[in-house]
Tab-separated table of C-alpha atoms in Angstrom:
chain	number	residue	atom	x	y	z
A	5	UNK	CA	-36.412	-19.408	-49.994
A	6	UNK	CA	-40.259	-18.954	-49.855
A	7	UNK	CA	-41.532	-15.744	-47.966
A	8	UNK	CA	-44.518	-14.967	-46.318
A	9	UNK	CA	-46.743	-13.416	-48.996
A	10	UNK	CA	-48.983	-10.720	-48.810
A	11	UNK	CA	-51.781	-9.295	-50.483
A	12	UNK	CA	-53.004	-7.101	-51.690
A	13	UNK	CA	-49.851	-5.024	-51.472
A	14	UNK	CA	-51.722	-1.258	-51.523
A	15	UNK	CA	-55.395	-1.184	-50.877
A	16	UNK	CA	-57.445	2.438	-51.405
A	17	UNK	CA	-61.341	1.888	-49.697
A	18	UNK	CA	-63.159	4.744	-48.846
A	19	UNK	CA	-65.013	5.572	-44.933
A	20	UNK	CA	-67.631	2.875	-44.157
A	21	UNK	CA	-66.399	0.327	-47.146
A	22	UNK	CA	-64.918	-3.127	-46.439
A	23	UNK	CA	-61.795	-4.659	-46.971
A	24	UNK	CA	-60.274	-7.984	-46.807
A	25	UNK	CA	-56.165	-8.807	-46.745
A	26	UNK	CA	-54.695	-12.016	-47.123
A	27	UNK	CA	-51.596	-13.694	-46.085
A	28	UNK	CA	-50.078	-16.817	-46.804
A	29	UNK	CA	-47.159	-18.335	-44.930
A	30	UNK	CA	-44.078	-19.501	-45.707
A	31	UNK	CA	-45.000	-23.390	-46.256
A	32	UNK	CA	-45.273	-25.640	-43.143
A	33	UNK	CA	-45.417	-22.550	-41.059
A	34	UNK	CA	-49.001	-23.308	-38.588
A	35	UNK	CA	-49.243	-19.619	-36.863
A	36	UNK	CA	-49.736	-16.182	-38.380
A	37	UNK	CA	-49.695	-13.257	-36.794
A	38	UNK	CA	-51.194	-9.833	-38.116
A	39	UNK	CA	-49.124	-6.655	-36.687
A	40	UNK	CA	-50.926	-3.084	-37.741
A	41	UNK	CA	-48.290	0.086	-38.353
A	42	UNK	CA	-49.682	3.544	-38.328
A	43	UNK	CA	-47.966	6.558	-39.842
A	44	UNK	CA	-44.876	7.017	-37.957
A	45	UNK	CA	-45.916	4.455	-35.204
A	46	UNK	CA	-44.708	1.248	-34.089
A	47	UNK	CA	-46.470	-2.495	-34.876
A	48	UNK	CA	-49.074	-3.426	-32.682
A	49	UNK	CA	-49.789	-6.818	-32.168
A	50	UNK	CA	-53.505	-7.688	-33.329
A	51	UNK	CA	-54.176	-11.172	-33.468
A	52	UNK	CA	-52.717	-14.759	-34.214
A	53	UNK	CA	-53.488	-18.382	-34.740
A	54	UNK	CA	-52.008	-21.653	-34.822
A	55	UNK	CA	-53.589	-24.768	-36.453
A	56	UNK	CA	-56.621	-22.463	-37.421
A	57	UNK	CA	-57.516	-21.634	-33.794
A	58	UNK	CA	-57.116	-18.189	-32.128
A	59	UNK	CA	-54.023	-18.419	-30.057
A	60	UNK	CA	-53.825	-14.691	-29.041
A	61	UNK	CA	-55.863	-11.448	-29.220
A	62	UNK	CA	-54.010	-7.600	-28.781
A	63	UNK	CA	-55.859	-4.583	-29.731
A	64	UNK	CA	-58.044	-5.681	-32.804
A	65	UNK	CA	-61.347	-3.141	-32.644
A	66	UNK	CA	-64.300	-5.237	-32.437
A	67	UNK	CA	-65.300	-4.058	-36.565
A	68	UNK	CA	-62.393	-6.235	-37.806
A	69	UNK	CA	-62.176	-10.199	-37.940
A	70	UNK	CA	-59.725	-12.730	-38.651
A	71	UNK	CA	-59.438	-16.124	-39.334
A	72	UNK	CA	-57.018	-18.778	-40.471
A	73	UNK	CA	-57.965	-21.395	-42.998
A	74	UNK	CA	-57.338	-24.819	-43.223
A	75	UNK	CA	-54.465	-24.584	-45.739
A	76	UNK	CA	-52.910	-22.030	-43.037
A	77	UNK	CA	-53.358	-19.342	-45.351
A	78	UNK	CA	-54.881	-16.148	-43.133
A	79	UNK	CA	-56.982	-12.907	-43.764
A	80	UNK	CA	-57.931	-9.998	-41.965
A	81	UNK	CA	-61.360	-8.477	-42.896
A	82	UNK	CA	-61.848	-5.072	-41.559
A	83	UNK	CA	-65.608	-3.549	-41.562
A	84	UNK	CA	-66.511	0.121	-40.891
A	85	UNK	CA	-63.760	1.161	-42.144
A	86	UNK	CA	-62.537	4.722	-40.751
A	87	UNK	CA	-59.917	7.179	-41.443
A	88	UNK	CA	-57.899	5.762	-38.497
A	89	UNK	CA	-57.287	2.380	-39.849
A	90	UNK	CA	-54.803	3.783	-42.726
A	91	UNK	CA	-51.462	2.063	-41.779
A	92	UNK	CA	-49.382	-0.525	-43.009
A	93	UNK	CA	-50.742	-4.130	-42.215
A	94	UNK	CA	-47.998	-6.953	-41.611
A	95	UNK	CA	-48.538	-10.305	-41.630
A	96	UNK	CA	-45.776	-13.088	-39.965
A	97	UNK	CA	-45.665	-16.894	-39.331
A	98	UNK	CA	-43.715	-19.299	-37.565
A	99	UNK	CA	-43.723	-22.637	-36.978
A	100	UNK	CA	-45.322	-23.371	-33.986
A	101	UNK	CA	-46.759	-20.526	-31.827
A	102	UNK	CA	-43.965	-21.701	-28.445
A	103	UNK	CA	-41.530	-18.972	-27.513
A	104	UNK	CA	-38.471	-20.056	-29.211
A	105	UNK	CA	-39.767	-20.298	-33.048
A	106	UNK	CA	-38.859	-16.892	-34.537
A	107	UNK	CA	-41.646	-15.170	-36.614
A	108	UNK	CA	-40.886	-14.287	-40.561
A	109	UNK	CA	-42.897	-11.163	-41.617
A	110	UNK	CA	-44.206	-10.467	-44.800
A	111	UNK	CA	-44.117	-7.182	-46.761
A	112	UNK	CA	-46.657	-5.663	-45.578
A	113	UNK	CA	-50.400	-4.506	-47.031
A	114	UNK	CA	-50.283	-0.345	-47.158
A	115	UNK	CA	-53.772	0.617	-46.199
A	116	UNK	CA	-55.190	3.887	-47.011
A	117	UNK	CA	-59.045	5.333	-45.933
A	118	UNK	CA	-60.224	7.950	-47.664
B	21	UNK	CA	-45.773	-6.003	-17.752
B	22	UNK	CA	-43.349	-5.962	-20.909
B	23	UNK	CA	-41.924	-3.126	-22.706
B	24	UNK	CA	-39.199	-1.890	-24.828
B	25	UNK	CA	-37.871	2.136	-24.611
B	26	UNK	CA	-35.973	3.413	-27.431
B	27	UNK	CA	-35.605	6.944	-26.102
B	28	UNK	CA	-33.805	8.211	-29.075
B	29	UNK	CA	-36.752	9.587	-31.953
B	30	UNK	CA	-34.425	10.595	-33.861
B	31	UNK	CA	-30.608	10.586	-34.518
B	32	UNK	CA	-28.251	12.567	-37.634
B	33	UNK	CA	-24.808	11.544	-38.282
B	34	UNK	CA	-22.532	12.369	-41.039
B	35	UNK	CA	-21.763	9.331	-43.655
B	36	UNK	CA	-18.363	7.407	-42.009
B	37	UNK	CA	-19.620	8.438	-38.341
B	38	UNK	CA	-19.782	5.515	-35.844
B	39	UNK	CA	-23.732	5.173	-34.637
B	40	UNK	CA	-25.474	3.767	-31.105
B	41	UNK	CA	-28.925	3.195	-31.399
B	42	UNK	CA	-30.099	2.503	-27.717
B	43	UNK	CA	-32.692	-0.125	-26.779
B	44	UNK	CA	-34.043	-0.705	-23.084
B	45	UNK	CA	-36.364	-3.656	-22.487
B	46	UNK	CA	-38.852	-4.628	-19.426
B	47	UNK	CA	-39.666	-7.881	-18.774
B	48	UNK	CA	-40.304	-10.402	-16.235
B	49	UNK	CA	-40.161	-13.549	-17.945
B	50	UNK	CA	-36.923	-15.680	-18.180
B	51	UNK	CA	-36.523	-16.746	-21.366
B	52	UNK	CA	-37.014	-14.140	-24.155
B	53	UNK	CA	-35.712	-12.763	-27.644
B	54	UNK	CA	-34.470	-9.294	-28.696
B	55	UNK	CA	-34.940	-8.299	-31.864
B	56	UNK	CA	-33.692	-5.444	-34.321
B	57	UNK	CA	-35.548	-4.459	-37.454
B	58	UNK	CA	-34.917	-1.813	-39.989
B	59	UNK	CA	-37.836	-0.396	-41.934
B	60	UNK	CA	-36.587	1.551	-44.565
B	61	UNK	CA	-38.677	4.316	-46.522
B	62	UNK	CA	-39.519	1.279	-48.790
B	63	UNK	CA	-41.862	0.080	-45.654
B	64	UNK	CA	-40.863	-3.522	-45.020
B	65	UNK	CA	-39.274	-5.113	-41.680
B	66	UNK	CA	-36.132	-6.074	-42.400
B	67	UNK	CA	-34.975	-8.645	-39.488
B	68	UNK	CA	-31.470	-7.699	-38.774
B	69	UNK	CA	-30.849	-10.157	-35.716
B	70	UNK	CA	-32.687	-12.124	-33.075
B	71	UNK	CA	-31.372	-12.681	-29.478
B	72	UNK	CA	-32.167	-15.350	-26.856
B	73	UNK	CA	-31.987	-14.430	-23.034
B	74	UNK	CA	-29.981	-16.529	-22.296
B	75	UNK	CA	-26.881	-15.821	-24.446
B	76	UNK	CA	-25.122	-12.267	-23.574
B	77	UNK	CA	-22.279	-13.034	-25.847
B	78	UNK	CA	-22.131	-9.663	-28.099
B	79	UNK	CA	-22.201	-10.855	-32.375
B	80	UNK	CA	-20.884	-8.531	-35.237
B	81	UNK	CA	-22.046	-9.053	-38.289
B	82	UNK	CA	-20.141	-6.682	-41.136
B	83	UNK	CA	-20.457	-3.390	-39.809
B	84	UNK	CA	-23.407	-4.076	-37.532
B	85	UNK	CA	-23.040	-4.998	-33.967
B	86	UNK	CA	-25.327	-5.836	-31.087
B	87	UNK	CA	-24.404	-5.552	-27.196
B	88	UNK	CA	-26.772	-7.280	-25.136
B	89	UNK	CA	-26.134	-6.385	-21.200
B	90	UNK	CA	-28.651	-8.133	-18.911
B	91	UNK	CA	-27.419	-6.409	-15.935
B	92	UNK	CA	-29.012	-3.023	-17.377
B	93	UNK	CA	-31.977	-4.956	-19.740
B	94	UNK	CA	-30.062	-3.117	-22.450
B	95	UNK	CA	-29.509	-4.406	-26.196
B	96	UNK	CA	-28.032	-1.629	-27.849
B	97	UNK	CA	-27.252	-1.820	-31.796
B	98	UNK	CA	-24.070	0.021	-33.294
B	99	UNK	CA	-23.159	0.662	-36.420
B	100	UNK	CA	-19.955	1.405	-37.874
B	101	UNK	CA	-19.037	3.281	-40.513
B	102	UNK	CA	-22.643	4.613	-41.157
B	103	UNK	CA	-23.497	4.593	-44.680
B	104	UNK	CA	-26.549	6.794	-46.424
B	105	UNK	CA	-28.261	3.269	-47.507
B	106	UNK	CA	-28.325	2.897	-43.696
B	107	UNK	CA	-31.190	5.448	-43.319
B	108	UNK	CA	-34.134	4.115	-42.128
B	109	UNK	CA	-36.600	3.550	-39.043
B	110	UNK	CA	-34.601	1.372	-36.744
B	111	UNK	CA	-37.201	-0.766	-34.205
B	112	UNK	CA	-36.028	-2.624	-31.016
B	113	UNK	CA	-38.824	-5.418	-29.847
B	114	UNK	CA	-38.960	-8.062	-27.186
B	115	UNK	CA	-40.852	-11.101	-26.992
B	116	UNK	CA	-42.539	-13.309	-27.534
B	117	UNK	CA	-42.433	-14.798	-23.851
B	118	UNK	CA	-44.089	-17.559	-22.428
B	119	UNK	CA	-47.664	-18.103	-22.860
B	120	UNK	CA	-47.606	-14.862	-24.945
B	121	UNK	CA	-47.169	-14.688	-29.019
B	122	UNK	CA	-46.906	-11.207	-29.711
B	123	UNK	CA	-43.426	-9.146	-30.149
B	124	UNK	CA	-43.607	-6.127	-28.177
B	125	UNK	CA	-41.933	-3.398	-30.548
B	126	UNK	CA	-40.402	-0.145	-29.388
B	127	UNK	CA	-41.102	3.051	-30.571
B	128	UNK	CA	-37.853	3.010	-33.403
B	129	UNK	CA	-35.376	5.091	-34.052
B	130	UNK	CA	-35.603	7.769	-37.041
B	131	UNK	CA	-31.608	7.721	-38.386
B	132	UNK	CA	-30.382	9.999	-40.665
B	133	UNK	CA	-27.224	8.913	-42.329
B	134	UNK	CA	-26.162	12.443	-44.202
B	135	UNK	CA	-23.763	12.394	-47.476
């Protein structure tokens, strides 16, 4: 069966660059969620949509931005970058944001700042 | 407020050895899930079950097996039998509950399955 897909799957930028990661959902999935995982820390909930709206907002720093397209696809653009935001970036989606439709994750994006 | 406590960081056993990986959870809403991941070195979640509030009745699934108490907001994960392929980052998480999309994750559980 079709997985979320992420990508790229390792991104290198350097202090102060850009970078942008994408995720698509499994198909006929509506809501993504992006999760960020730093070195031996837990996922923190970022941000999510459903039908290309914001739905939800956790602790995204004000220098990144998301958005979710019309084909449901999502991506994540992170400005500024800094040392700090090295982690492991996951992506999941569900079908419908309401509390009983379980969230796939994908693989994850591994981040690294130098 | 919600939150999940996995007070264990980190937990050795010998290959064979019977494992409890303790998970405590906070929450005030009704309906919920519990969840149990395992992140192995590799990185990825690996989604090893998902719970519903409302059903306490305990599942086993090969050597794995889940007790869900409500009484003590516990969902504790045991394995049997522990295996070295069973090293990995284990993480308890709550969620999502009404009105609210995110998972709440707890800190995980470092286990160390040694030959």
């Amino acid at each position: 069966a079709a997985g979320v897909i992420q990508s790229p799957r390792h991104l290198i930028k350097e202090k102060r660059e850009t970078a942008t990661l994408k995720c698509y959902p499994i198909p006929r999935h509506d809501t993504v969620y992006w999760y960020q995982q730093g070195p031996g820390q837990d996922p923190q909930f970022l941000i999510s949509f459903y039908e290309k709206m914001q739905s939800d907002k956790g602790s995204i720093p004000d220098r990144f931005s998301a958005q979710q397209f019309s084909d449901y696809h999502s991506e994540l653009n992170m400005s500024s970058l800094e040392l700090g935001d090295s982690a492991l970036y996951f992506c999941a989606s569900s079908l419908g944001p309401e509390v009983y439709n379980e969230q796939f994750f994908g693989p994850g994006t591994r981040l690294t700042v130098l | 407020a919600q939150k999940v406590t996995q007070a264990q960081t980190e937990i050795s056993v010998v290959e064979k050895e019977d494992v409890t990986l303790d998970c405590v959870y906070e929450t005030r809403d009704t309906t919920y899930y519990l969840f149990w991941y395992k992140q192995p070195p590799s990185g990825e979640l690996v989604f090893l079950i998902r719970r519903n509030s409302f059903d306490e009745q305990n599942e086993i699934s090969g050597r794995y097996s889940w007790n869900f108490q409500k009484s003590t907001s516990s969902f504790n994960f045991t394995i049997t039998a522990s295996q070295v392929v069973d090293s990995a980052v284990y993480f308890c998480a709550l969620g999502p509950g009404k009105g609210d999309d995110k998972i709440i994750f707890g800190k995980g559980t470092r286990l160390h399955i040694l030959p």
